[in-house]
């Protein structure tokens, strides 16, 4: 249901309809391909119109009722000639594409039944083709076009490698709010003429098709298409963007899924000759265009013989391209929109092909992501490659920090070979043929690829709480050094961004990863309004509320507290998580499912006073082995950040709370006293600043040093 909700949001917030130029994005770029596509499409249209013409000359099933449909004007003699050709589309010299006469008749029957079906957008009671019949009609038309193109391309030197259009269905369905979805996918594949018993799956599909019975169901078709296109991104590591189709009655629309928007074409009504012509041209273009125009990444290739992926990485520093062999896909994208981050464990491809199967090369992690080049809502540039290069150069000589941050090996923007040469891969490159006014509505993202070492393991592979405490100490030591010496703030501490690796003796070392949301501290100070970034359950209160208080290292330390609260409640590995099932209904779950405002309110409540922290958090920490130390660490970290006795009361807690919450809890909001004790860390801060978060932000470095001291103390004890 969360995936369905995501699909609904994608359509409601990200759909741009009736984009005339979206079909231009499917045209071949190369001149020879493009001219061939134009000529082939015209020929296929003639064949199709001939078949329809002949069908109209016959009675409907012997009932005498004639079907009506708009058909291109063809002379009877031309129609008969074309129909005869179309009836046996496969050439005698191309046995791989030949079908029996009975198969052709069945194909034509389904095709005609769909094309000649008149859908009514105004009267749902009008007799209509059922969705399975529409699906058969689409399959027939795709097959018709595919066979015709195969014949025409067989002896044509301008297009020697022919994609073969085909369709397949999955026996999977979902149902929600009385809307039943039958999954139906179109696959454009290379037909080699060989037989195989392998059943196609999402990884084989070039695009998805959403079928509905009536034209009025267009929104539901969009929603389903967004739902199943997400699976395409998940199963295909070489997917840059995706196409899709909706078919509501006889109305077909093409959709282009970028990373923040869906661009839908104008309607192609296959009951009209113009609609069929445009649809056939589109299918022809998809058959003949370059792979990167279909949404594939030519810099990620699958070697069918060696059964592995090869990945090219361009290094912007040396301006050289390195090739790697993927050994494992560590992380895959699982959403329709967004960064689509993928991580691959790989090794550099050896110069000697005979060594390609040798797995004894050093392992690296390749991160592939579509990132915003600037922070949303600001003009502050973000460049993870540049950040990692600075971190590497600044901290390389500090042996105490080795392995606590990802060392950059190579990285830069992905390079795509286009008709005009090599181009940086961006959203704007994908939409280069789209009208400028439409492109302006789509946020631009840049496609980056980064090679790093060492390869880390996720937290759930840890063996004990002691190991967790050790890696937390390492991670926060790296975080502090990066902030102080490189001037960079991470801003997205989460369970997934804390990794570890083991040494030869089995010891662990923590590693802070993913600097995609990082920002220069100096740039943040100049932001008019701090932006909201991070992972919802672990975001700081100020971040969740998008408050005007400047972001500091304390926001990341606050995120660390929430990470440890989460792990303490739900466990770090499967054994812990099995014992945590009894607390699945705790309010802390709302950190993941509630709105940003609701999560912020809950965190204010839990962190404000120690009594609340004990009641809502500490008493629900698991009682498994080692978790008592985690409980102690959380107690001290919370006290150091929110209840530090060395700061005035106006710099403690999480007040002022939202008035409605304070009333509901029976809490009177007290007058904030003016600091008077000369020992307070915030003694020099303007007394007029009464916001506790703002006061702490002014002494962020001092408090962060004390928080670091806490984690180092617990780390050393865990090692004993």
XYZ file of C-alpha atoms in Angstrom, residues 326-332 343-345:
10
model
C 30.518 -5.699 -10.812
C 30.549 -8.558 -8.306
C 27.499 -7.625 -6.273
C 24.716 -5.041 -6.259
C 24.817 -3.823 -2.677
C 22.031 -1.250 -2.938
C 19.321 -0.721 -5.537
C 25.774 0.815 -5.101
C 27.930 -1.882 -6.688
C 30.758 -3.908 -5.180
